[in-house]
C-alpha cells in the first residue's frame, strides 16, 4: 500500500462514522490519522500531537462545533487544509465552504456523508498535487504607483485586448469586449486589478477609454472582411458619464471611422450607479439615441440591479460569472434558478442576456439546456491582442472550427 505523507485529523461526533472515516483514511494510506468527537477535544489532540496537514471536519456537534474549531485552528495555524463532511443542507454547506478560505485555510472540498473512498482519495491527492495554492492566492494585492501608471500610459504600455462573445447555439462571434492589459517591460502582462484603481484616482480614465475606443474601431474596420459588423463593448465608469462632452466626443470619433453607433456597446456596473445625475441620465439616453447598446454588467451581485433596470435605458444584461461557477458536475440548484430567472426577466423586458465566465464544457452544456444563447469565457477564448484576434477569426472561418 502506498503511504501518503499526510497527517489528518478527523472531527466527527458520531462514533461509528468517526471510526469509518479513520479506517478509510488508513486504508487510503495516510501516514498518521487522529480523531476527536468535538472541537475542544480536537484542540487538545492538536496541542498534544502538533499541527496536521488536513482536518476532515463535521460542522454540527455538541459543545464546540466545527465552525468554532475552524476559527480557533486558523488563528493558531494548526491546520493546513480542510475537507468538510456534513449532512447539513446544501445551502448551509455552501456558506461554510465560502468561510474556510476567508479564514486563511485551503478548502480541498466537501465530501458530504456518507464518505466515499474514491472521492476522499481524490481530495487527499489534490492536496498533495497543489500544496502551494493557498499561499499564492493569499498574497495581498499591491496597487501600482501613480508615477508608474503615468509612465506606462506615456510609453503606450497599456494595450487593448479583446475577448469574444459568442452565440452559444451557432458558435459564431457576435461581438467582443475591449479590456486593457499593462504590458510591463519587466513584469510581463499585469492584470487590471493592479492598475485600474490608480488610473481612476489620477484622472486618466478618459485618456484610457478613448485609446480603447480608437483601438476597437480600428479592429472593426479590419474585421469587416472576416465577420462583417463586429460589435465592440467598452466598460464605462459612472464618473465618465458625468462628463457633458462624453457623447459628442464619442460621436466625433465614430464619424472619423465612418461607423454607426449601433456597432458599440457600453457596459456599466450597477454598483456605481446608486446616484444618477441629470447629466449621467442624459448621456445614457443620447447613447441609446445614437443606436449604441447599454449593458448592465455584473448583474446580480449588487443591491439595486432590478431598480436600475427599471430606471435606466439598458437593453442588455451581463450575468455575473459567480452564478456560472455554481454549474458543474453537481450543479447548484440556486445558481440554476438565478440563471433561469434572469433569462426570463431579459425576455420579458426585451433585453438580451450575456453569460460571463464560461470555463468548462459541462457549464456550457447546462447553460444551453437552460436556454442561454450568448456568452463569453475562457472555454471559447481568452482576451487577446487585436492581431491575435484577427488571426483567431481567420481560423474560425475554416469549416468545423466553431464550438
mmCIF file of C-alpha atoms in Angstrom:
data_model
loop_
_atom_site.group_PDB
_atom_site.id
_atom_site.type_symbol
_atom_site.label_atom_id
_atom_site.label_comp_id
_atom_site.label_asym_id
_atom_site.label_seq_id
_atom_site.Cartn_x
_atom_site.Cartn_y
_atom_site.Cartn_z
ATOM 1 C CA UNK A 1 0.000 0.000 0.000
ATOM 2 C CA UNK A 2 1.267 3.451 -0.904
ATOM 3 C CA UNK A 3 1.932 5.653 2.138
ATOM 4 C CA UNK A 4 0.713 9.236 1.752
ATOM 5 C CA UNK A 5 2.851 11.747 3.697
ATOM 6 C CA UNK A 6 -0.212 13.249 5.386
ATOM 7 C CA UNK A 7 -1.264 13.879 8.959
ATOM 8 C CA UNK A 8 -5.065 14.009 9.119
ATOM 9 C CA UNK A 9 -7.428 14.867 11.961
ATOM 10 C CA UNK A 10 -10.994 13.514 11.865
ATOM 11 C CA UNK A 11 -13.518 15.688 13.744
ATOM 12 C CA UNK A 12 -16.776 13.726 13.968
ATOM 13 C CA UNK A 13 -19.177 13.361 16.927
ATOM 14 C CA UNK A 14 -20.884 10.198 15.674
ATOM 15 C CA UNK A 15 -18.648 7.371 16.912
ATOM 16 C CA UNK A 16 -19.488 4.908 14.120
ATOM 17 C CA UNK A 17 -18.938 7.488 11.364
ATOM 18 C CA UNK A 18 -15.723 8.605 13.087
ATOM 19 C CA UNK A 19 -14.453 5.008 13.050
ATOM 20 C CA UNK A 20 -15.395 4.611 9.384
ATOM 21 C CA UNK A 21 -13.539 7.808 8.464
ATOM 22 C CA UNK A 22 -10.403 6.857 10.410
ATOM 23 C CA UNK A 23 -10.298 3.371 8.874
ATOM 24 C CA UNK A 24 -10.910 4.761 5.399
ATOM 25 C CA UNK A 25 -8.036 7.252 5.724
ATOM 26 C CA UNK A 26 -5.715 4.499 6.942
ATOM 27 C CA UNK A 27 -6.854 2.264 4.088
ATOM 28 C CA UNK A 28 -6.028 5.054 1.613
ATOM 29 C CA UNK A 29 -2.539 5.200 3.146
ATOM 30 C CA UNK A 30 -2.373 8.354 5.286
ATOM 31 C CA UNK A 31 0.731 8.275 7.430
ATOM 32 C CA UNK A 32 -0.950 9.462 10.663
ATOM 33 C CA UNK A 33 -4.651 9.733 11.495
ATOM 34 C CA UNK A 34 -6.065 11.299 14.662
ATOM 35 C CA UNK A 35 -9.670 11.684 15.792
ATOM 36 C CA UNK A 36 -11.884 13.732 18.096
ATOM 37 C CA UNK A 37 -15.585 13.971 18.902
ATOM 38 C CA UNK A 38 -15.892 17.755 19.332
ATOM 39 C CA UNK A 39 -13.926 20.912 18.795
ATOM 40 C CA UNK A 40 -12.484 21.151 22.293
ATOM 41 C CA UNK A 41 -11.258 17.563 22.186
ATOM 42 C CA UNK A 42 -9.772 18.215 18.727
ATOM 43 C CA UNK A 43 -7.825 21.227 20.055
ATOM 44 C CA UNK A 44 -6.454 19.056 22.866
ATOM 45 C CA UNK A 45 -5.339 16.471 20.297
ATOM 46 C CA UNK A 46 -3.565 19.131 18.251
ATOM 47 C CA UNK A 47 -1.851 20.553 21.326
ATOM 48 C CA UNK A 48 -0.529 17.060 22.031
ATOM 49 C CA UNK A 49 0.474 15.918 18.511
ATOM 50 C CA UNK A 50 1.150 19.264 16.799
ATOM 51 C CA UNK A 51 -0.213 20.703 13.507
ATOM 52 C CA UNK A 52 -1.857 18.478 10.895
ATOM 53 C CA UNK A 53 -1.988 18.763 7.127
ATOM 54 C CA UNK A 54 -5.739 18.228 6.802
ATOM 55 C CA UNK A 55 -8.807 18.332 9.032
ATOM 56 C CA UNK A 56 -11.766 16.208 7.926
ATOM 57 C CA UNK A 57 -14.390 18.223 9.717
ATOM 58 C CA UNK A 58 -18.076 17.817 10.565
ATOM 59 C CA UNK A 59 -19.931 21.068 11.325
ATOM 60 C CA UNK A 60 -22.756 20.365 13.779
ATOM 61 C CA UNK A 61 -21.908 18.741 17.114
ATOM 62 C CA UNK A 62 -22.393 19.244 20.852
ATOM 63 C CA UNK A 63 -20.032 21.587 22.662
ATOM 64 C CA UNK A 64 -17.582 23.385 20.392
ATOM 65 C CA UNK A 65 -18.921 22.896 16.863
ATOM 66 C CA UNK A 66 -16.923 22.627 13.653
ATOM 67 C CA UNK A 67 -17.158 26.338 12.807
ATOM 68 C CA UNK A 68 -15.698 27.492 16.116
ATOM 69 C CA UNK A 69 -12.986 24.831 15.827
ATOM 70 C CA UNK A 70 -12.012 26.141 12.374
ATOM 71 C CA UNK A 71 -11.814 29.705 13.733
ATOM 72 C CA UNK A 72 -9.515 28.566 16.548
ATOM 73 C CA UNK A 73 -7.141 26.482 14.426
ATOM 74 C CA UNK A 74 -6.981 29.142 11.692
ATOM 75 C CA UNK A 75 -5.693 31.714 14.172
ATOM 76 C CA UNK A 76 -3.209 29.225 15.636
ATOM 77 C CA UNK A 77 -2.032 27.832 12.267
ATOM 78 C CA UNK A 78 -2.691 24.252 13.385
ATOM 79 C CA UNK A 79 -4.447 23.038 10.204
ATOM 80 C CA UNK A 80 -3.291 23.494 6.627
ATOM 81 C CA UNK A 81 -6.349 22.402 4.655
ATOM 82 C CA UNK A 82 -9.943 21.399 5.307
ATOM 83 C CA UNK A 83 -12.316 18.769 3.931
ATOM 84 C CA UNK A 84 -15.893 19.297 5.070
ATOM 85 C CA UNK A 85 -18.058 16.272 5.851
ATOM 86 C CA UNK A 86 -21.569 17.100 6.948
ATOM 87 C CA UNK A 87 -25.176 16.055 6.450
ATOM 88 C CA UNK A 88 -26.451 19.633 6.730
ATOM 89 C CA UNK A 89 -28.481 21.049 3.843
ATOM 90 C CA UNK A 90 -26.613 22.133 0.726
ATOM 91 C CA UNK A 91 -27.232 25.865 1.245
ATOM 92 C CA UNK A 92 -25.644 25.756 4.724
ATOM 93 C CA UNK A 93 -22.707 23.700 3.484
ATOM 94 C CA UNK A 94 -22.202 26.091 0.586
ATOM 95 C CA UNK A 95 -21.903 29.017 3.002
ATOM 96 C CA UNK A 96 -19.475 27.021 5.145
ATOM 97 C CA UNK A 97 -17.368 26.287 2.058
ATOM 98 C CA UNK A 98 -17.022 30.030 1.480
ATOM 99 C CA UNK A 99 -15.945 30.552 5.090
ATOM 100 C CA UNK A 100 -12.878 28.299 5.028
ATOM 101 C CA UNK A 101 -10.816 30.387 2.520
ATOM 102 C CA UNK A 102 -11.840 33.575 4.365
ATOM 103 C CA UNK A 103 -10.213 32.098 7.461
ATOM 104 C CA UNK A 104 -6.968 31.665 5.519
ATOM 105 C CA UNK A 105 -7.105 27.902 5.008
ATOM 106 C CA UNK A 106 -7.340 25.833 1.836
ATOM 107 C CA UNK A 107 -10.683 24.181 1.194
ATOM 108 C CA UNK A 108 -9.999 20.883 -0.550
ATOM 109 C CA UNK A 109 -13.666 20.077 -0.993
ATOM 110 C CA UNK A 110 -16.923 18.905 0.540
ATOM 111 C CA UNK A 111 -17.019 15.118 0.958
ATOM 112 C CA UNK A 112 -20.571 15.060 2.302
ATOM 113 C CA UNK A 113 -21.982 11.981 4.003
ATOM 114 C CA UNK A 114 -21.661 9.064 3.828
ATOM 115 C CA UNK A 115 -17.971 9.211 2.938
ATOM 116 C CA UNK A 116 -16.913 7.576 -0.337
ATOM 117 C CA UNK A 117 -13.367 6.249 -0.549
ATOM 118 C CA UNK A 118 -12.819 7.343 -4.180
ATOM 119 C CA UNK A 119 -13.978 10.912 -3.532
ATOM 120 C CA UNK A 120 -11.892 11.165 -0.360
ATOM 121 C CA UNK A 121 -8.803 9.792 -2.124
ATOM 122 C CA UNK A 122 -9.175 12.386 -4.883
ATOM 123 C CA UNK A 123 -9.325 15.223 -2.330
ATOM 124 C CA UNK A 124 -6.226 13.982 -0.498
ATOM 125 C CA UNK A 125 -4.272 13.732 -3.754
ATOM 126 C CA UNK A 126 -5.466 17.213 -4.675
ATOM 127 C CA UNK A 127 -3.709 18.488 -1.556
ATOM 128 C CA UNK A 128 -0.510 16.662 -2.455
ATOM 129 C CA UNK A 129 -0.590 17.913 -6.054
ATOM 130 C CA UNK A 130 -1.345 21.555 -5.205
ATOM 131 C CA UNK A 131 0.306 22.306 -1.873
ATOM 132 C CA UNK A 132 1.060 25.959 -2.575
ATOM 133 C CA UNK A 133 -2.302 27.210 -3.836
ATOM 134 C CA UNK A 134 -3.289 28.990 -0.640
ATOM 135 C CA UNK A 135 -0.009 30.824 -0.240
ATOM 136 C CA UNK A 136 -0.176 32.133 -3.799
ATOM 137 C CA UNK A 137 -3.788 33.280 -3.614
ATOM 138 C CA UNK A 138 -3.474 34.925 -0.207
ATOM 139 C CA UNK A 139 -0.772 37.435 -1.165
ATOM 140 C CA UNK A 140 -2.062 40.973 -0.692
ATOM 141 C CA UNK A 141 -2.728 42.926 -3.883
ATOM 142 C CA UNK A 142 -0.185 45.728 -4.372
ATOM 143 C CA UNK A 143 -1.545 48.627 -6.419
ATOM 144 C CA UNK A 144 0.641 50.357 -8.985
ATOM 145 C CA UNK A 145 2.100 53.754 -8.099
ATOM 146 C CA UNK A 146 0.765 56.856 -9.865
ATOM 147 C CA UNK A 147 4.138 57.664 -11.454
ATOM 148 C CA UNK A 148 4.421 54.103 -12.798
ATOM 149 C CA UNK A 149 0.984 54.288 -14.394
ATOM 150 C CA UNK A 150 1.591 57.718 -15.921
ATOM 151 C CA UNK A 151 4.851 56.470 -17.406
ATOM 152 C CA UNK A 152 3.152 53.348 -18.756
ATOM 153 C CA UNK A 153 0.500 55.492 -20.456
ATOM 154 C CA UNK A 154 3.127 57.777 -21.964
ATOM 155 C CA UNK A 155 5.118 54.835 -23.326
ATOM 156 C CA UNK A 156 1.997 53.091 -24.711
ATOM 157 C CA UNK A 157 2.415 50.050 -22.480
ATOM 158 C CA UNK A 158 -1.348 49.928 -21.851
ATOM 159 C CA UNK A 159 -2.628 47.694 -24.638
ATOM 160 C CA UNK A 160 -6.210 46.929 -25.614
ATOM 161 C CA UNK A 161 -7.132 43.248 -25.557
ATOM 162 C CA UNK A 162 -10.386 41.797 -26.875
ATOM 163 C CA UNK A 163 -12.426 38.860 -25.568
ATOM 164 C CA UNK A 164 -15.046 37.386 -27.934
ATOM 165 C CA UNK A 165 -18.741 36.994 -27.135
ATOM 166 C CA UNK A 166 -20.350 34.050 -28.883
ATOM 167 C CA UNK A 167 -23.753 32.827 -29.904
ATOM 168 C CA UNK A 168 -23.868 29.643 -27.833
ATOM 169 C CA UNK A 169 -26.226 27.888 -30.237
ATOM 170 C CA UNK A 170 -24.396 28.519 -33.515
ATOM 171 C CA UNK A 171 -20.861 29.190 -32.285
ATOM 172 C CA UNK A 172 -20.422 32.386 -34.307
ATOM 173 C CA UNK A 173 -18.876 35.534 -32.832
ATOM 174 C CA UNK A 174 -21.443 38.235 -32.068
ATOM 175 C CA UNK A 175 -19.069 40.782 -30.580
ATOM 176 C CA UNK A 176 -16.008 41.367 -28.429
ATOM 177 C CA UNK A 177 -15.334 43.128 -25.139
ATOM 178 C CA UNK A 178 -12.435 45.595 -25.014
ATOM 179 C CA UNK A 179 -10.165 45.226 -21.983
ATOM 180 C CA UNK A 180 -6.875 46.827 -21.007
ATOM 181 C CA UNK A 181 -3.713 44.912 -20.102
ATOM 182 C CA UNK A 182 -0.462 46.503 -18.996
ATOM 183 C CA UNK A 183 2.454 45.013 -20.932
ATOM 184 C CA UNK A 184 5.212 45.854 -18.475
ATOM 185 C CA UNK A 185 8.743 45.571 -19.949
ATOM 186 C CA UNK A 186 9.948 43.691 -16.853
ATOM 187 C CA UNK A 187 6.823 42.381 -15.146
ATOM 188 C CA UNK A 188 5.065 40.975 -18.218
ATOM 189 C CA UNK A 189 1.284 41.289 -18.593
ATOM 190 C CA UNK A 190 -0.222 42.922 -15.496
ATOM 191 C CA UNK A 191 -3.896 42.439 -14.573
ATOM 192 C CA UNK A 192 -6.296 45.427 -14.388
ATOM 193 C CA UNK A 193 -6.873 44.963 -10.631
ATOM 194 C CA UNK A 194 -3.329 46.238 -10.087
ATOM 195 C CA UNK A 195 -3.560 49.442 -12.127
ATOM 196 C CA UNK A 196 -7.204 50.399 -12.779
ATOM 197 C CA UNK A 197 -7.812 51.893 -9.289
ATOM 198 C CA UNK A 198 -4.695 54.042 -9.787
ATOM 199 C CA UNK A 199 -5.810 55.146 -13.258
ATOM 200 C CA UNK A 200 -9.152 56.223 -11.828
ATOM 201 C CA UNK A 201 -7.595 58.037 -8.866
ATOM 202 C CA UNK A 202 -5.204 60.069 -11.037
ATOM 203 C CA UNK A 203 -7.797 61.133 -13.611
ATOM 204 C CA UNK A 204 -6.624 59.060 -16.592
ATOM 205 C CA UNK A 205 -9.850 57.130 -17.233
ATOM 206 C CA UNK A 206 -10.911 59.201 -20.233
ATOM 207 C CA UNK A 207 -7.475 59.002 -21.842
ATOM 208 C CA UNK A 208 -7.507 55.218 -21.459
ATOM 209 C CA UNK A 209 -11.101 54.955 -22.693
ATOM 210 C CA UNK A 210 -10.536 56.889 -25.905
ATOM 211 C CA UNK A 211 -7.370 54.872 -26.597
ATOM 212 C CA UNK A 212 -9.540 51.751 -26.245
ATOM 213 C CA UNK A 213 -12.241 53.266 -28.448
ATOM 214 C CA UNK A 214 -9.824 54.003 -31.283
ATOM 215 C CA UNK A 215 -8.277 50.537 -30.996
ATOM 216 C CA UNK A 216 -11.722 48.970 -31.075
ATOM 217 C CA UNK A 217 -12.898 50.946 -34.098
ATOM 218 C CA UNK A 218 -9.697 50.068 -35.950
ATOM 219 C CA UNK A 219 -10.424 46.411 -35.156
ATOM 220 C CA UNK A 220 -13.960 46.805 -36.520
ATOM 221 C CA UNK A 221 -12.617 48.180 -39.770
ATOM 222 C CA UNK A 222 -10.145 45.324 -40.160
ATOM 223 C CA UNK A 223 -12.710 42.664 -39.190
ATOM 224 C CA UNK A 224 -15.311 43.721 -41.760
ATOM 225 C CA UNK A 225 -13.988 41.330 -44.389
ATOM 226 C CA UNK A 226 -13.855 38.435 -41.886
ATOM 227 C CA UNK A 227 -17.096 38.552 -39.902
ATOM 228 C CA UNK A 228 -18.933 41.590 -41.184
ATOM 229 C CA UNK A 229 -20.058 44.027 -38.494
ATOM 230 C CA UNK A 230 -18.387 43.260 -35.167
ATOM 231 C CA UNK A 231 -19.950 44.879 -32.101
ATOM 232 C CA UNK A 232 -17.354 46.141 -29.612
ATOM 233 C CA UNK A 233 -18.210 46.511 -25.915
ATOM 234 C CA UNK A 234 -16.402 49.046 -23.722
ATOM 235 C CA UNK A 235 -16.569 49.455 -19.979
ATOM 236 C CA UNK A 236 -17.633 52.896 -18.775
ATOM 237 C CA UNK A 237 -17.277 54.129 -15.212
ATOM 238 C CA UNK A 238 -20.083 56.268 -13.745
ATOM 239 C CA UNK A 239 -17.684 59.182 -13.225
ATOM 240 C CA UNK A 240 -17.197 59.320 -17.011
ATOM 241 C CA UNK A 241 -20.946 59.622 -17.564
ATOM 242 C CA UNK A 242 -20.881 62.855 -15.574
ATOM 243 C CA UNK A 243 -18.861 64.473 -18.384
ATOM 244 C CA UNK A 244 -21.289 66.547 -20.516
ATOM 245 C CA UNK A 245 -18.949 66.252 -23.548
ATOM 246 C CA UNK A 246 -18.690 62.453 -23.457
ATOM 247 C CA UNK A 247 -21.314 61.596 -26.074
ATOM 248 C CA UNK A 248 -20.372 64.311 -28.555
ATOM 249 C CA UNK A 249 -16.726 63.183 -28.386
ATOM 250 C CA UNK A 250 -17.724 59.541 -28.980
ATOM 251 C CA UNK A 251 -19.886 60.665 -31.906
ATOM 252 C CA UNK A 252 -16.969 62.573 -33.469
ATOM 253 C CA UNK A 253 -14.631 59.571 -33.129
ATOM 254 C CA UNK A 254 -17.232 57.312 -34.751
ATOM 255 C CA UNK A 255 -17.638 59.807 -37.594
ATOM 256 C CA UNK A 256 -13.902 59.703 -38.259
ATOM 257 C CA UNK A 257 -14.145 55.953 -38.865
ATOM 258 C CA UNK A 258 -17.453 56.133 -40.714
ATOM 259 C CA UNK A 259 -19.040 53.642 -38.325
ATOM 260 C CA UNK A 260 -22.522 53.743 -36.742
ATOM 261 C CA UNK A 261 -23.323 53.896 -33.038
ATOM 262 C CA UNK A 262 -25.028 50.516 -33.345
ATOM 263 C CA UNK A 263 -21.573 48.953 -33.604
ATOM 264 C CA UNK A 264 -20.837 49.843 -29.968
ATOM 265 C CA UNK A 265 -21.981 48.554 -26.572
ATOM 266 C CA UNK A 266 -21.210 50.289 -23.298
ATOM 267 C CA UNK A 267 -21.096 48.178 -20.142
ATOM 268 C CA UNK A 268 -21.739 49.761 -16.753
ATOM 269 C CA UNK A 269 -21.695 48.107 -13.346
ATOM 270 C CA UNK A 270 -24.862 48.885 -11.431
ATOM 271 C CA UNK A 271 -22.929 49.247 -8.157
ATOM 272 C CA UNK A 272 -21.573 52.574 -9.378
ATOM 273 C CA UNK A 273 -24.980 53.897 -10.404
ATOM 274 C CA UNK A 274 -26.535 54.334 -6.974
ATOM 275 C CA UNK A 275 -26.966 58.063 -7.568
ATOM 276 C CA UNK A 276 -27.615 59.067 -11.174
ATOM 277 C CA UNK A 277 -27.317 62.774 -12.001
ATOM 278 C CA UNK A 278 -29.216 64.535 -14.766
ATOM 279 C CA UNK A 279 -26.031 64.614 -16.875
ATOM 280 C CA UNK A 280 -25.483 60.865 -16.444
ATOM 281 C CA UNK A 281 -29.043 60.060 -17.419
ATOM 282 C CA UNK A 282 -28.912 62.408 -20.410
ATOM 283 C CA UNK A 283 -25.696 60.776 -21.637
ATOM 284 C CA UNK A 284 -27.259 57.314 -21.372
ATOM 285 C CA UNK A 285 -30.300 58.443 -23.326
ATOM 286 C CA UNK A 286 -28.120 60.105 -26.012
ATOM 287 C CA UNK A 287 -26.023 56.946 -26.394
ATOM 288 C CA UNK A 288 -29.203 54.960 -26.995
ATOM 289 C CA UNK A 289 -30.422 57.635 -29.445
ATOM 290 C CA UNK A 290 -27.165 57.116 -31.367
ATOM 291 C CA UNK A 291 -28.024 53.405 -31.631
ATOM 292 C CA UNK A 292 -25.472 52.226 -29.040
ATOM 293 C CA UNK A 293 -26.343 49.323 -26.768
ATOM 294 C CA UNK A 294 -26.183 49.687 -22.977
ATOM 295 C CA UNK A 295 -25.356 46.656 -20.849
ATOM 296 C CA UNK A 296 -25.733 46.343 -17.076
ATOM 297 C CA UNK A 297 -22.569 44.473 -16.079
ATOM 298 C CA UNK A 298 -22.016 42.051 -13.167
ATOM 299 C CA UNK A 299 -25.777 41.701 -12.848
ATOM 300 C CA UNK A 300 -26.949 40.046 -9.647
ATOM 301 C CA UNK A 301 -24.085 40.975 -7.308
ATOM 302 C CA UNK A 302 -25.317 44.442 -6.293
ATOM 303 C CA UNK A 303 -28.214 45.564 -4.132
ATOM 304 C CA UNK A 304 -30.229 47.504 -6.673
ATOM 305 C CA UNK A 305 -29.912 45.709 -10.015
ATOM 306 C CA UNK A 306 -33.670 45.441 -10.566
ATOM 307 C CA UNK A 307 -34.184 49.090 -9.669
ATOM 308 C CA UNK A 308 -31.534 50.129 -12.216
ATOM 309 C CA UNK A 309 -33.210 48.049 -14.920
ATOM 310 C CA UNK A 310 -36.413 49.997 -14.348
ATOM 311 C CA UNK A 311 -34.787 53.439 -14.142
ATOM 312 C CA UNK A 312 -32.104 53.388 -16.832
ATOM 313 C CA UNK A 313 -32.236 52.602 -20.581
ATOM 314 C CA UNK A 314 -30.301 49.327 -20.599
ATOM 315 C CA UNK A 315 -31.010 46.783 -23.326
ATOM 316 C CA UNK A 316 -28.551 44.054 -22.263
ATOM 317 C CA UNK A 317 -27.892 42.136 -19.045
ATOM 318 C CA UNK A 318 -24.483 40.562 -18.331
ATOM 319 C CA UNK A 319 -24.946 37.958 -15.629
ATOM 320 C CA UNK A 320 -22.033 37.813 -13.215
ATOM 321 C CA UNK A 321 -19.676 34.836 -13.520
ATOM 322 C CA UNK A 322 -20.313 33.867 -9.882
ATOM 323 C CA UNK A 323 -23.525 32.121 -10.936
ATOM 324 C CA UNK A 324 -21.812 30.121 -13.695
ATOM 325 C CA UNK A 325 -19.280 28.800 -11.167
ATOM 326 C CA UNK A 326 -22.199 27.090 -9.448
ATOM 327 C CA UNK A 327 -22.686 24.889 -12.511
ATOM 328 C CA UNK A 328 -20.654 21.730 -12.941
ATOM 329 C CA UNK A 329 -20.800 18.011 -12.402
ATOM 330 C CA UNK A 330 -23.034 18.659 -9.367
ATOM 331 C CA UNK A 331 -24.880 21.863 -10.301
ATOM 332 C CA UNK A 332 -26.119 24.175 -7.550
ATOM 333 C CA UNK A 333 -29.935 24.471 -7.849
ATOM 334 C CA UNK A 334 -29.946 28.070 -6.642
ATOM 335 C CA UNK A 335 -27.481 29.144 -9.333
ATOM 336 C CA UNK A 336 -29.583 27.373 -11.946
ATOM 337 C CA UNK A 337 -32.658 29.175 -10.638
ATOM 338 C CA UNK A 338 -30.946 32.590 -10.797
ATOM 339 C CA UNK A 339 -29.812 31.984 -14.382
ATOM 340 C CA UNK A 340 -33.259 30.777 -15.475
ATOM 341 C CA UNK A 341 -34.942 33.733 -13.757
ATOM 342 C CA UNK A 342 -32.559 36.224 -15.351
ATOM 343 C CA UNK A 343 -33.213 34.741 -18.792
ATOM 344 C CA UNK A 344 -36.958 35.033 -18.196
ATOM 345 C CA UNK A 345 -36.534 38.603 -16.944
ATOM 346 C CA UNK A 346 -34.492 39.550 -20.008
ATOM 347 C CA UNK A 347 -37.110 38.067 -22.314
ATOM 348 C CA UNK A 348 -39.944 39.887 -20.521
ATOM 349 C CA UNK A 349 -38.086 43.207 -20.743
ATOM 350 C CA UNK A 350 -36.953 42.706 -24.330
ATOM 351 C CA UNK A 351 -33.294 42.595 -23.281
ATOM 352 C CA UNK A 352 -30.563 40.212 -24.379
ATOM 353 C CA UNK A 353 -28.723 38.250 -21.670
ATOM 354 C CA UNK A 354 -24.980 37.517 -21.883
ATOM 355 C CA UNK A 355 -23.484 34.910 -19.544
ATOM 356 C CA UNK A 356 -19.958 35.649 -18.277
ATOM 357 C CA UNK A 357 -17.253 33.277 -17.061
ATOM 358 C CA UNK A 358 -17.941 30.083 -19.026
ATOM 359 C CA UNK A 359 -14.832 27.972 -18.440
ATOM 360 C CA UNK A 360 -15.926 24.320 -18.609
ATOM 361 C CA UNK A 361 -17.712 22.202 -21.185
ATOM 362 C CA UNK A 362 -20.230 20.988 -18.608
ATOM 363 C CA UNK A 363 -21.126 24.591 -17.724
ATOM 364 C CA UNK A 364 -21.651 25.345 -21.406
ATOM 365 C CA UNK A 365 -23.921 22.329 -21.862
ATOM 366 C CA UNK A 366 -26.015 23.185 -18.827
ATOM 367 C CA UNK A 367 -26.358 26.794 -19.997
ATOM 368 C CA UNK A 368 -27.633 25.539 -23.343
ATOM 369 C CA UNK A 369 -30.139 23.353 -21.504
ATOM 370 C CA UNK A 370 -31.321 26.412 -19.548
ATOM 371 C CA UNK A 371 -31.876 28.354 -22.778
ATOM 372 C CA UNK A 372 -28.845 30.668 -22.787
ATOM 373 C CA UNK A 373 -27.909 31.982 -26.226
ATOM 374 C CA UNK A 374 -24.977 34.387 -25.647
ATOM 375 C CA UNK A 375 -21.869 34.065 -23.534
ATOM 376 C CA UNK A 376 -18.148 34.533 -23.138
ATOM 377 C CA UNK A 377 -15.414 32.828 -21.187
ATOM 378 C CA UNK A 378 -12.095 31.014 -21.309
ATOM 379 C CA UNK A 379 -13.755 27.874 -22.714
ATOM 380 C CA UNK A 380 -14.080 29.730 -26.019
ATOM 381 C CA UNK A 381 -11.318 32.343 -25.936
ATOM 382 C CA UNK A 382 -9.203 34.387 -23.547
ATOM 383 C CA UNK A 383 -8.669 38.128 -24.060
ATOM 384 C CA UNK A 384 -6.171 38.680 -26.882
ATOM 385 C CA UNK A 385 -4.483 41.466 -28.819
ATOM 386 C CA UNK A 386 -6.052 42.874 -31.967
ATOM 387 C CA UNK A 387 -3.719 40.967 -34.285
ATOM 388 C CA UNK A 388 -4.215 37.723 -32.351
ATOM 389 C CA UNK A 389 -7.977 38.178 -32.503
ATOM 390 C CA UNK A 390 -7.919 38.766 -36.258
ATOM 391 C CA UNK A 391 -5.830 35.596 -36.690
ATOM 392 C CA UNK A 392 -8.266 33.728 -34.416
ATOM 393 C CA UNK A 393 -11.200 34.923 -36.521
ATOM 394 C CA UNK A 394 -9.411 33.668 -39.638
ATOM 395 C CA UNK A 395 -9.075 30.171 -38.137
ATOM 396 C CA UNK A 396 -12.789 30.118 -37.312
ATOM 397 C CA UNK A 397 -13.624 30.828 -40.929
ATOM 398 C CA UNK A 398 -12.382 27.297 -41.687
ATOM 399 C CA UNK A 399 -15.266 24.743 -41.674
ATOM 400 C CA UNK A 400 -15.551 22.823 -38.410
ATOM 401 C CA UNK A 401 -13.690 25.400 -36.319
ATOM 402 C CA UNK A 402 -16.659 26.686 -34.310
ATOM 403 C CA UNK A 403 -17.747 25.392 -30.912
#
